[in-house]
CSV table of C-alpha atoms in Angstrom, one decimal:
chain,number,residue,atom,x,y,z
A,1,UNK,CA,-42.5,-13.6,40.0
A,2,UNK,CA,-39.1,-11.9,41.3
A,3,UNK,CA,-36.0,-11.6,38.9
A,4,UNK,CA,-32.3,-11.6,40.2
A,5,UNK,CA,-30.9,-9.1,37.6
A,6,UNK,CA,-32.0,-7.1,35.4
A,7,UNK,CA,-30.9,-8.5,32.2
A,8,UNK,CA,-33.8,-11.4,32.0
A,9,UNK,CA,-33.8,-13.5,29.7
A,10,UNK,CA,-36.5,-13.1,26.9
A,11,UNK,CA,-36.3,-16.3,24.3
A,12,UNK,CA,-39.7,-18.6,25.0
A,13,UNK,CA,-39.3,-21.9,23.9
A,14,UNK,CA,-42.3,-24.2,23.6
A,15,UNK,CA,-41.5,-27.4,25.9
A,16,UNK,CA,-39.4,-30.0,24.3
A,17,UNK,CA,-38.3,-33.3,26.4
A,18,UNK,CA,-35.8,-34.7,24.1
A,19,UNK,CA,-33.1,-32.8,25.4
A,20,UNK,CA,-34.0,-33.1,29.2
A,21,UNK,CA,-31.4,-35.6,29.6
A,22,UNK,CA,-28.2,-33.4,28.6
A,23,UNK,CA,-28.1,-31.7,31.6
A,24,UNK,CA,-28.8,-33.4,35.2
A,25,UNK,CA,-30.0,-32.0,38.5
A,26,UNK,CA,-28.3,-34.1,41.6
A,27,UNK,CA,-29.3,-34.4,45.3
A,28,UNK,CA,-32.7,-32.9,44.9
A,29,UNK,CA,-34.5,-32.4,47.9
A,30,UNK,CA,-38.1,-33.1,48.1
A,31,UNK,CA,-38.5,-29.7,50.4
A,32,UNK,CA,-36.8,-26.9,51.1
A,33,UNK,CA,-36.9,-24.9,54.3
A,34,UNK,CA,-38.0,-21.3,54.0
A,35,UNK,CA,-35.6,-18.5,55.0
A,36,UNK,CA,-32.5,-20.3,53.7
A,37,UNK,CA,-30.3,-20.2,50.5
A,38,UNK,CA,-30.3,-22.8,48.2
A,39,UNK,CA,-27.9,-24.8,46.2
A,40,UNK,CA,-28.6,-26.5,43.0
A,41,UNK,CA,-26.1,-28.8,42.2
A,42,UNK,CA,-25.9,-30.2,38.3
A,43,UNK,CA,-23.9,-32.0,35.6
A,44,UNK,CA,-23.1,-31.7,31.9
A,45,UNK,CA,-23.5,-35.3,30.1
A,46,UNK,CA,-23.0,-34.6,26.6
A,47,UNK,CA,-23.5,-30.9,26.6
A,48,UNK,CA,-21.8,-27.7,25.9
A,49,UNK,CA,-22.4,-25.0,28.3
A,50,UNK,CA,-22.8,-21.3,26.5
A,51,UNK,CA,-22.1,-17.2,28.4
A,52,UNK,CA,-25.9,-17.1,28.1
A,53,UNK,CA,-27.2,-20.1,29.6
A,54,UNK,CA,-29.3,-19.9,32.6
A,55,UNK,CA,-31.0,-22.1,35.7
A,56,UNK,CA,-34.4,-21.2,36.4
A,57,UNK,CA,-37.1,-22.5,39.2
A,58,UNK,CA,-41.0,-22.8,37.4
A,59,UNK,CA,-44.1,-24.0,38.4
A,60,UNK,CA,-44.7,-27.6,37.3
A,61,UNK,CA,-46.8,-27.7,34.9
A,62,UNK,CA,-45.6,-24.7,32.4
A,63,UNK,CA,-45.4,-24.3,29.3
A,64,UNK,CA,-42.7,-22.1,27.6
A,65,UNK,CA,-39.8,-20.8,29.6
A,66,UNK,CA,-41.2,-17.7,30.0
A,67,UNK,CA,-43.0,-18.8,32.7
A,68,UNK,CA,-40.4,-19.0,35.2
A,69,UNK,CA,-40.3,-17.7,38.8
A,70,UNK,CA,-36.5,-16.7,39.1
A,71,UNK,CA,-33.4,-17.9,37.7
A,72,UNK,CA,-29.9,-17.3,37.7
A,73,UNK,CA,-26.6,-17.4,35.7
A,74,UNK,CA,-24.7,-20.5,35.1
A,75,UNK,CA,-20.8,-20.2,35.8
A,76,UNK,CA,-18.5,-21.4,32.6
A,77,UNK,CA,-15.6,-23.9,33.5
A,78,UNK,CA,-12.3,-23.1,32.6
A,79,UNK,CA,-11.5,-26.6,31.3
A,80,UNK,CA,-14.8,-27.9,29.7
A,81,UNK,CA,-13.2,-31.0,28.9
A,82,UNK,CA,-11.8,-32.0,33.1
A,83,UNK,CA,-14.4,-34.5,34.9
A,84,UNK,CA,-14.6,-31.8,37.6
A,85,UNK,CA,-16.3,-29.1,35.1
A,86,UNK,CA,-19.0,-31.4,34.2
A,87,UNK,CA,-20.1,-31.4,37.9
A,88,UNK,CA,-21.1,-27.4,38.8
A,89,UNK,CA,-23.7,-25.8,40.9
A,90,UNK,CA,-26.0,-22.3,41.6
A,91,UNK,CA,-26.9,-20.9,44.6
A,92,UNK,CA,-30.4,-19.5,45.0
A,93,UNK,CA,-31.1,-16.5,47.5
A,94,UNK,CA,-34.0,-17.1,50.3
A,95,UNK,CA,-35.4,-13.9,49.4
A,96,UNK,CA,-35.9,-15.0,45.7
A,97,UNK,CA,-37.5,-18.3,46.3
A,98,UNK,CA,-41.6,-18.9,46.3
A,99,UNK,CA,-43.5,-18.1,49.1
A,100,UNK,CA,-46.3,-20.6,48.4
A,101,UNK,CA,-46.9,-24.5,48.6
A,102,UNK,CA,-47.1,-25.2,45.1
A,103,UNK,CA,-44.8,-28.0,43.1
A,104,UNK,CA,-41.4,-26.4,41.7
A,105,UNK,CA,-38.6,-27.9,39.8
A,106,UNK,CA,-35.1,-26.8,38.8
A,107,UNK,CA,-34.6,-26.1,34.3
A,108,UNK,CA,-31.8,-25.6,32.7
A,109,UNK,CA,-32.3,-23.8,29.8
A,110,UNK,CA,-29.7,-22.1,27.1
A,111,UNK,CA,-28.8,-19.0,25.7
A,112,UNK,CA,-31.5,-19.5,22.8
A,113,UNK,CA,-34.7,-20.8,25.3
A,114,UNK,CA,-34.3,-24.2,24.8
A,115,UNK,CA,-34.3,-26.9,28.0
A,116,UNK,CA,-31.5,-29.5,28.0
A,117,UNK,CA,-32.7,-30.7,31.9
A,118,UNK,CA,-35.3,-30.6,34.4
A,119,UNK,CA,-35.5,-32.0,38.0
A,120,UNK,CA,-37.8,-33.7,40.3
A,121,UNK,CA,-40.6,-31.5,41.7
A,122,UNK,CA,-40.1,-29.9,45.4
A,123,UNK,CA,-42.2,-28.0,47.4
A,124,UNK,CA,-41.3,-25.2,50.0
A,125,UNK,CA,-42.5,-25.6,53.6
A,126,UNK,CA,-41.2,-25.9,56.9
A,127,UNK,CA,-39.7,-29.2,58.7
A,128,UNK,CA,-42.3,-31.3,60.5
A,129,UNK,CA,-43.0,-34.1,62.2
A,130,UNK,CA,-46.0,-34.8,60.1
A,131,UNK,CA,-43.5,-34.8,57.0
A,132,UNK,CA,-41.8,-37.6,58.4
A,133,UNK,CA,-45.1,-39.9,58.9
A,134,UNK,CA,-45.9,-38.3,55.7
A,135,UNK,CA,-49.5,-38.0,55.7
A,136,UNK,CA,-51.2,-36.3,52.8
A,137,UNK,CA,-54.9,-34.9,52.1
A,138,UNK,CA,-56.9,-36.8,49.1
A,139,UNK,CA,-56.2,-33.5,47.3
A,140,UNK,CA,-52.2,-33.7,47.5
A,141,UNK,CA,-52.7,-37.3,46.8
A,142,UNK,CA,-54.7,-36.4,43.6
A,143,UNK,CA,-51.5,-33.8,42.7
A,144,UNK,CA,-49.2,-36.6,43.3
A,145,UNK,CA,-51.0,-38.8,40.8
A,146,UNK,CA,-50.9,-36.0,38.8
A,147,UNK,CA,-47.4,-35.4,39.1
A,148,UNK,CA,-46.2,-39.0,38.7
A,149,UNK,CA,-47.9,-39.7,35.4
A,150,UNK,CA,-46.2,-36.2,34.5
A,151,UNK,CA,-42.9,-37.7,35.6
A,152,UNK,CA,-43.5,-40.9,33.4
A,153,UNK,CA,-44.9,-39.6,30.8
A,154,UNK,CA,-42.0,-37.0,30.7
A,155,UNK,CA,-39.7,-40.3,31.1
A,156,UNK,CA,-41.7,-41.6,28.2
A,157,UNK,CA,-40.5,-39.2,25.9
A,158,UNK,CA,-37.3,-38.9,26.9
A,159,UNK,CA,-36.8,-42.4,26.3
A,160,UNK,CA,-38.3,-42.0,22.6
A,161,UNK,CA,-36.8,-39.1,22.0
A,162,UNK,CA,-33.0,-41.2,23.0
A,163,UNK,CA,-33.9,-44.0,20.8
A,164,UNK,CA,-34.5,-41.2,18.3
A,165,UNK,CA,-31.2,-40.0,19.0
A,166,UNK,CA,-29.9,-42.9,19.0
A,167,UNK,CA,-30.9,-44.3,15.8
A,168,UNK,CA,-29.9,-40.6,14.2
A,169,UNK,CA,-26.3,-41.1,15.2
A,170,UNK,CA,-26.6,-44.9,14.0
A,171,UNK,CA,-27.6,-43.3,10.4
A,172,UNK,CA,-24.8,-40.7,11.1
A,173,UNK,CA,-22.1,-43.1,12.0
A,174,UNK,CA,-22.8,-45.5,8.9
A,175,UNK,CA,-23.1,-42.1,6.5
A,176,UNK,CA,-19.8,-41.4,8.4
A,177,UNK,CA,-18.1,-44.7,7.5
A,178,UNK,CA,-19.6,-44.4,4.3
A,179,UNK,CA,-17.7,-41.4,3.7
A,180,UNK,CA,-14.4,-42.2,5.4
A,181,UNK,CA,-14.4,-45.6,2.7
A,182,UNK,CA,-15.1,-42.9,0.1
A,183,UNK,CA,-12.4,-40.7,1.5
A,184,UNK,CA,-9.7,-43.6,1.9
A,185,UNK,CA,-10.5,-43.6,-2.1
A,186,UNK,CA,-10.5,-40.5,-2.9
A,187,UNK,CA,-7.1,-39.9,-0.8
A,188,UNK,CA,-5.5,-43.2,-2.6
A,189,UNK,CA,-6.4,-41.5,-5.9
A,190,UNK,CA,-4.9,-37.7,-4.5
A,191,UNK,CA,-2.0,-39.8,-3.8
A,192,UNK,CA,-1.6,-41.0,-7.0
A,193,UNK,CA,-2.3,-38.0,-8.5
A,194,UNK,CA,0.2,-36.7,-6.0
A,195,UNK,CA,2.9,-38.8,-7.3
A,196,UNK,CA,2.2,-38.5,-10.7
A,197,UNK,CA,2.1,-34.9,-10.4
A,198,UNK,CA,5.7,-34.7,-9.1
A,199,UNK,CA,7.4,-36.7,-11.4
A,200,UNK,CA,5.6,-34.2,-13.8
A,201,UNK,CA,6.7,-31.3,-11.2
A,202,UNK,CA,10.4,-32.8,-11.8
A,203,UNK,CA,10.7,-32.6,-14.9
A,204,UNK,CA,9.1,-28.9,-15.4
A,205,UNK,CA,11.5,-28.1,-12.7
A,206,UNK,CA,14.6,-29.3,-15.1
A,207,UNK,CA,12.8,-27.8,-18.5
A,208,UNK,CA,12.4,-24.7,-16.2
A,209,UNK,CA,15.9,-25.1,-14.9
A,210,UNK,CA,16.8,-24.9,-18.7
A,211,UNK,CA,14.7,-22.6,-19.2
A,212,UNK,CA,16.0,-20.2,-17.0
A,213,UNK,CA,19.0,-20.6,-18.3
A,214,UNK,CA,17.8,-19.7,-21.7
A,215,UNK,CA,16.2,-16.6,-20.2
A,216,UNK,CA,19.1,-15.5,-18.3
A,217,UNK,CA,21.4,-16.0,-22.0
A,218,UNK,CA,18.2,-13.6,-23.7
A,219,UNK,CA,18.3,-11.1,-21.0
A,220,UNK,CA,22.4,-10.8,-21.5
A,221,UNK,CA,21.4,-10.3,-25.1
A,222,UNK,CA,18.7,-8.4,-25.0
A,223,UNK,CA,20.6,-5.8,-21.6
A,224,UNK,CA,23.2,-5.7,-25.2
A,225,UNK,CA,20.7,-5.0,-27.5
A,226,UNK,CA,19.4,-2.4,-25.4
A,227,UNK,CA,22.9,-0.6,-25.1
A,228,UNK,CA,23.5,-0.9,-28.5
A,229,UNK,CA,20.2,0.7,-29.0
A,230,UNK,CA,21.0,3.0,-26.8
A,231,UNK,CA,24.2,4.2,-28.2
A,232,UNK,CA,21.9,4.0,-32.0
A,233,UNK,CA,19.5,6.6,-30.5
A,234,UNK,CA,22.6,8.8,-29.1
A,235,UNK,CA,23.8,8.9,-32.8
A,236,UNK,CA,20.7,9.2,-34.3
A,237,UNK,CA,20.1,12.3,-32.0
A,238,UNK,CA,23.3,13.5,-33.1
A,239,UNK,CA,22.8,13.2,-36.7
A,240,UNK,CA,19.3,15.0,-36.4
A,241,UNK,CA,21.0,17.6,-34.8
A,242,UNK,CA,23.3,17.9,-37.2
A,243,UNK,CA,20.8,17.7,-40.1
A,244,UNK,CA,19.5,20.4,-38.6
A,245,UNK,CA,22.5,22.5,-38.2
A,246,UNK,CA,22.7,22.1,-42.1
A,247,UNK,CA,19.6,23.3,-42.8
A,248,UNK,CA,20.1,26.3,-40.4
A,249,UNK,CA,23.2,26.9,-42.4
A,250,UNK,CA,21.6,25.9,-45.7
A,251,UNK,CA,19.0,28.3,-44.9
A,252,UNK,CA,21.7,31.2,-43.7
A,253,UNK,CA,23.8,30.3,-46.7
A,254,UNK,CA,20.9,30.6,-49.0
A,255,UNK,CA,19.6,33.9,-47.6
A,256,UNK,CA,23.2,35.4,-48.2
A,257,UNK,CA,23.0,33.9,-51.4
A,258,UNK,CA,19.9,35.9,-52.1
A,259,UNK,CA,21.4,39.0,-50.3
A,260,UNK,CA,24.1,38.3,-52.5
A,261,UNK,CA,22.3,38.2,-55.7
A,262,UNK,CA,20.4,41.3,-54.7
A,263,UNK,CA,23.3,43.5,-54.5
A,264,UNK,CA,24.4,41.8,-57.6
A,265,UNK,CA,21.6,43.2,-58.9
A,266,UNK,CA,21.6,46.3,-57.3
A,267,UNK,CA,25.1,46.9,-58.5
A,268,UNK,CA,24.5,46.4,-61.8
A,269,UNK,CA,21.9,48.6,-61.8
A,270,UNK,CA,24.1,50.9,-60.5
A,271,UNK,CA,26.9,50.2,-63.3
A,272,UNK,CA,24.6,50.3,-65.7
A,273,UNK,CA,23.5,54.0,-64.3
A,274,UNK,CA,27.0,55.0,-63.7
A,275,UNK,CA,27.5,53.9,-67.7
A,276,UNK,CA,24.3,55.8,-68.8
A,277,UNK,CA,25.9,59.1,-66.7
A,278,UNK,CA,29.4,58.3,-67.6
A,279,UNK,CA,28.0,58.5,-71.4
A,280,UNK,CA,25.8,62.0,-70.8
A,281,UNK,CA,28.9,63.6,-69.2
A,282,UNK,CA,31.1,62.6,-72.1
A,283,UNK,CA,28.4,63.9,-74.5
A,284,UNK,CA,28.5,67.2,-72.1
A,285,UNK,CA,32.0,67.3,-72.1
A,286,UNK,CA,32.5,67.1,-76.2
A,287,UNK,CA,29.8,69.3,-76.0
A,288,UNK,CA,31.5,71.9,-73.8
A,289,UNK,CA,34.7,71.5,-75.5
A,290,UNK,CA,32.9,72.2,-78.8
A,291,UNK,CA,31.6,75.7,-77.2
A,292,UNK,CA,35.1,76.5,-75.7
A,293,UNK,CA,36.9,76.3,-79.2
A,294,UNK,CA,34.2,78.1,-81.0
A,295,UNK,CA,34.3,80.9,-78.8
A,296,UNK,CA,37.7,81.1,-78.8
A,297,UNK,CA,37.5,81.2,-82.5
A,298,UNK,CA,35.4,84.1,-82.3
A,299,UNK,CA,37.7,86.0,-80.0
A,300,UNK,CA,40.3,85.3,-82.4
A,301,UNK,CA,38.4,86.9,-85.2
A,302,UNK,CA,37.5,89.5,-83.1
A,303,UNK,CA,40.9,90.4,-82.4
A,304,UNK,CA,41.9,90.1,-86.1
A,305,UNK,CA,39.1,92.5,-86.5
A,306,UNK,CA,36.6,90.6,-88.2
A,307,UNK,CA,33.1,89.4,-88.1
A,308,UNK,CA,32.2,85.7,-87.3
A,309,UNK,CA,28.6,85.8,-88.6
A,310,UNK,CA,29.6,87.3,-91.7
A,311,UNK,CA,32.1,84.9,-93.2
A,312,UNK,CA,30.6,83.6,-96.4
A,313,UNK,CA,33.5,81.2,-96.9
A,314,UNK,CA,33.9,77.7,-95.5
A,315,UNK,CA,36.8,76.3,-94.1
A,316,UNK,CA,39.1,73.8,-96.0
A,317,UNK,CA,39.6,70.3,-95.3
A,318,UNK,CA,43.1,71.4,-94.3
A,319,UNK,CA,42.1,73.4,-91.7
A,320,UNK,CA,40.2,70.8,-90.1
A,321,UNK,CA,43.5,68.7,-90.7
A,322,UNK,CA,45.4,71.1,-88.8
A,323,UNK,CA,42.4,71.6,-86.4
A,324,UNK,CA,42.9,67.8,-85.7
A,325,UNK,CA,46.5,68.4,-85.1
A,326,UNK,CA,45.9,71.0,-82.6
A,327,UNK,CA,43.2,69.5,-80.6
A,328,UNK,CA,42.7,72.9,-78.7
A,329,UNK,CA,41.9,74.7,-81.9
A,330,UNK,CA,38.7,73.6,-84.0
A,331,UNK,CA,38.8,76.1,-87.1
A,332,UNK,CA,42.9,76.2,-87.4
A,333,UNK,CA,45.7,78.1,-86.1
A,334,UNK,CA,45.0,82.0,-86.8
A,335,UNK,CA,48.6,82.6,-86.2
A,336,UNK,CA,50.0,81.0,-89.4
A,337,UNK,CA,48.6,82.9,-92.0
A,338,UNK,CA,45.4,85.1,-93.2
A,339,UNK,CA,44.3,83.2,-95.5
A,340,UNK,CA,40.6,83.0,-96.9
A,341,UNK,CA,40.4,78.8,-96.4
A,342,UNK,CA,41.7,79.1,-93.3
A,343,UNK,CA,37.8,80.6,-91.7
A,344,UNK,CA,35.2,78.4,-91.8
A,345,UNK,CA,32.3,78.2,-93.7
A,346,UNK,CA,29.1,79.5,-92.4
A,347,UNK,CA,27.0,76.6,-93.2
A,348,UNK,CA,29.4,74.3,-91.2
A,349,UNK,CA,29.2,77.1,-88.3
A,350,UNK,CA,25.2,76.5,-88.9
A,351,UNK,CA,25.5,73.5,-89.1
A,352,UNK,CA,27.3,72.8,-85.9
A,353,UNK,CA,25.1,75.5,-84.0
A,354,UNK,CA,22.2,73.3,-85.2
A,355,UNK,CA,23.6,70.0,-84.0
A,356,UNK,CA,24.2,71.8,-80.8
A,357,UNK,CA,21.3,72.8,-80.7
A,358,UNK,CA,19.2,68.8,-81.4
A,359,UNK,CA,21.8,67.5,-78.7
A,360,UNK,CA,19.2,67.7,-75.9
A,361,UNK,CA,17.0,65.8,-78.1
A,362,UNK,CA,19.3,62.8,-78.7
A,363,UNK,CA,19.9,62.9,-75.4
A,364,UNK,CA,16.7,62.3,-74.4
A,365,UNK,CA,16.4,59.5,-77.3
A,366,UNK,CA,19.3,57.5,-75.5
A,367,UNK,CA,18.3,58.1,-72.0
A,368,UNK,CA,14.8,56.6,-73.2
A,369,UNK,CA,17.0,53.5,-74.9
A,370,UNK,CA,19.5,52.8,-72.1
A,371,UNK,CA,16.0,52.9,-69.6
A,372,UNK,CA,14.7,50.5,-72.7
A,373,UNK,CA,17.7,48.9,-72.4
A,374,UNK,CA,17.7,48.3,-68.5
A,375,UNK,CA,14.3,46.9,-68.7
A,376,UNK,CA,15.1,44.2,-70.8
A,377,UNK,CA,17.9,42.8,-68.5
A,378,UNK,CA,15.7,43.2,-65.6
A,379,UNK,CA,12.9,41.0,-64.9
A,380,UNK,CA,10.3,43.0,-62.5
A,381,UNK,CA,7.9,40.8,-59.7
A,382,UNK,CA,4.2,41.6,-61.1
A,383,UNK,CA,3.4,41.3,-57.4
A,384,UNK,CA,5.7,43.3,-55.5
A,385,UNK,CA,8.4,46.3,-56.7
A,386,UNK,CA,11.7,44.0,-56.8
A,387,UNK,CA,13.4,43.3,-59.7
A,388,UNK,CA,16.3,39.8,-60.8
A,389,UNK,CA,18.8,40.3,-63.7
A,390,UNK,CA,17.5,38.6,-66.9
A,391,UNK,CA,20.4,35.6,-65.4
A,392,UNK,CA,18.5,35.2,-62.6
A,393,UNK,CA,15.0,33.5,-64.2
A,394,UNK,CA,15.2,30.4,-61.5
A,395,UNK,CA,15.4,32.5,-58.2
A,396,UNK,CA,12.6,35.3,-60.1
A,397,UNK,CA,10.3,32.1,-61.1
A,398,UNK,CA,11.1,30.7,-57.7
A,399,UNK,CA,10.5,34.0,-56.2
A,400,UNK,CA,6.9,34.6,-58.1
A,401,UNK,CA,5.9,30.9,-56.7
A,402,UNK,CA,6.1,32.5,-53.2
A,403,UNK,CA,4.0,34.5,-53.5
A,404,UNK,CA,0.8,31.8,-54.4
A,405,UNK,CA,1.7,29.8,-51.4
């Protein structure tokens, strides 16, 4: 067999004759001349033609539409649904066609290998006389036999399988009418419904209407609510930051307030110092002045020729009255009058030489008192080296607490 493209078609469909009659062959010749094109002419009954559909020539008598000789592509119509597209037509090349004298018939067959029509068999020979007086051998007669119970039997089941058909779309156009009853129904209920649903549709639309109205009213209110929040969180930020600010200056005013208190304290310490040397110095002064006045009392003896350390006699208590009077002399004024109560007594001399002498020793004894003294209007951290006045016990207390956290 000889192909006239390349892109064959490959489905195989087993024969089927019900759907022979979609598709129908006209002016079928019952021989066709060799060495000349040929034009198979055809029309669409209740069938829609596909890209894929094909036209092929087989040997009568096959069996699936593999078995054909050639075929060719059909043509699509522009306008399927114009009288003049139903009626188309293929042209066959002379050097595709069979060579031989067998039976051959034209099948229309679709893009997925089923037939929807097959023509009347036709032979290829020349044009003779003896074709006209038609005069056959017992064999071709036997093929004709052959080929005419084919034909009816082929006509057979065409006309079962259209009474097939036939009944089918009988049950189909009952279900149909069936359905359309059922469907007048149904859309009689829709359009109740339908009604129904737009009264209800109505009156949403005027609750909504209100609605809307209430929403626009809480949006106003809540656009306020949101400025007055707004303004809330502005003041709020304002007062934190001011809260702050008073604890930064609570903070600064309480570390000058502990600066404060610690020269406070470190002042009195101080005074209290200051007082402790202001007393040694006055002890040292009265001490000096004592030493001035008893050496000048000794130069005065000298002078008058006398010895100091060996006056047995002790001065009166009128000297020392006149010594009071003249705070620059101790032992009286050698000027008015050698008298013997006017030197002093040894044993006040000793006496004063010994007190003199134990003054380094008291002031030891008060420098150990007034450091006594300090300590017990001080309050010393057990922790660390500073120290708080003995009016200070909250911030020392306070202070001490620190120190465990």
């Amino acid at each position: 067999m000889e192909e006239t493209i390349d892109d064959a078609p490959t489905s195989a469909v087993v024969l089927d004759h019900c759907h022979f009659a979609q598709v129908i062959f006209n002016s079928v010749e019952k021989f066709y001349v060799p060495g000349g094109d040929i034009t198979c002419h055809y029309t669409f009954t209740h069938f829609v033609p596909h890209r894929k559909d094909w036209i092929g020539i087989f040997r009568v008598g096959w069996k699936t539409t593999r078995e054909y000789y050639t075929f060719m592509w059909v043509t699509l119509p522009v306008d399927l649904n114009s009288e003049s597209a139903k009626q188309q037509e293929v042209q066959f090349k002379a050097y595709y066609r069979p060579k031989d004298d067998e039976y051959y018939q034209f099948c229309y067959v679709d893009q997925d290998g089923v037939v929807w029509g097959a023509s009347i068999p036709f032979q290829f020979h020349p044009e003779s006389e003896d074709d006209i007086l038609v005069v056959s051998t017992q064999g071709e007669l036997e093929t004709l036999k052959n080929i005419n119970k084919e034909l009816e039997r082929n006509v057979k089941e065409q006309k079962d399988c259209w009474e097939r058909e036939f009944l089918l779309l009988k049950e189909r156009k009952q279900m149909k009418s069936s359905e359309n009853e059922k469907m007048g129904i149904r859309i009689d209920q829709l359009q109740s419904q339908l009604l129904t649903q737009e009264k209800a549709m109505e009156k949403l639309i005027l609750g909504d209407q209100g609605k809307t109205e209430q929403l626009e009213r809480l949006k106003k209110e809540n656009d306020q609510l949101l400025l007055s929040l707004t303004d809330q969180k502005k003041h709020e930020k304002k007062l934190e930051q001011m809260v702050k600010e008073m604890k930064e200056k609570e903070a600064s005013a309480t570390r000058k307030q502990q600066e404060l208190m610690d020269q406070n304290f470190d002042l009195s310490k101080r005074l209290c110092e200051n007082e402790f040397i202001c007393k040694t110095l006055q002890k040292e002064k009265e001490k000096i002045e004592g030493e001035n006045d008893l050496l000048k009392n000794r130069r005065l003896l000298s002078y008058m020729g006398l010895d100091f350390d060996s006056l047995p006699y002790q001065v009166p208590a009128s000297a020392h009255g006149d010594a009071r009077q003249n705070p620059g002399l101790v032992y009286g004024n050698p000027y008015c009058g050698i008298q013997e109560s006017s030197f002093p007594n040894l044993a006040t001399i000793t006496k004063y030489s010994t007190g003199n002498m134990g003054f380094a020793e008291d002031m030891n004894k008060e420098d150990h008192s007034l450091e006594q003294h300090v300590q017990a209007l001080c309050l010393d951290c057990p922790i660390c080296d500073k120290s708080f006045l003995i009016g200070q016990k909250q911030i020392f207390e306070d202070h001490v607490l620190c120190h465990s956290i």
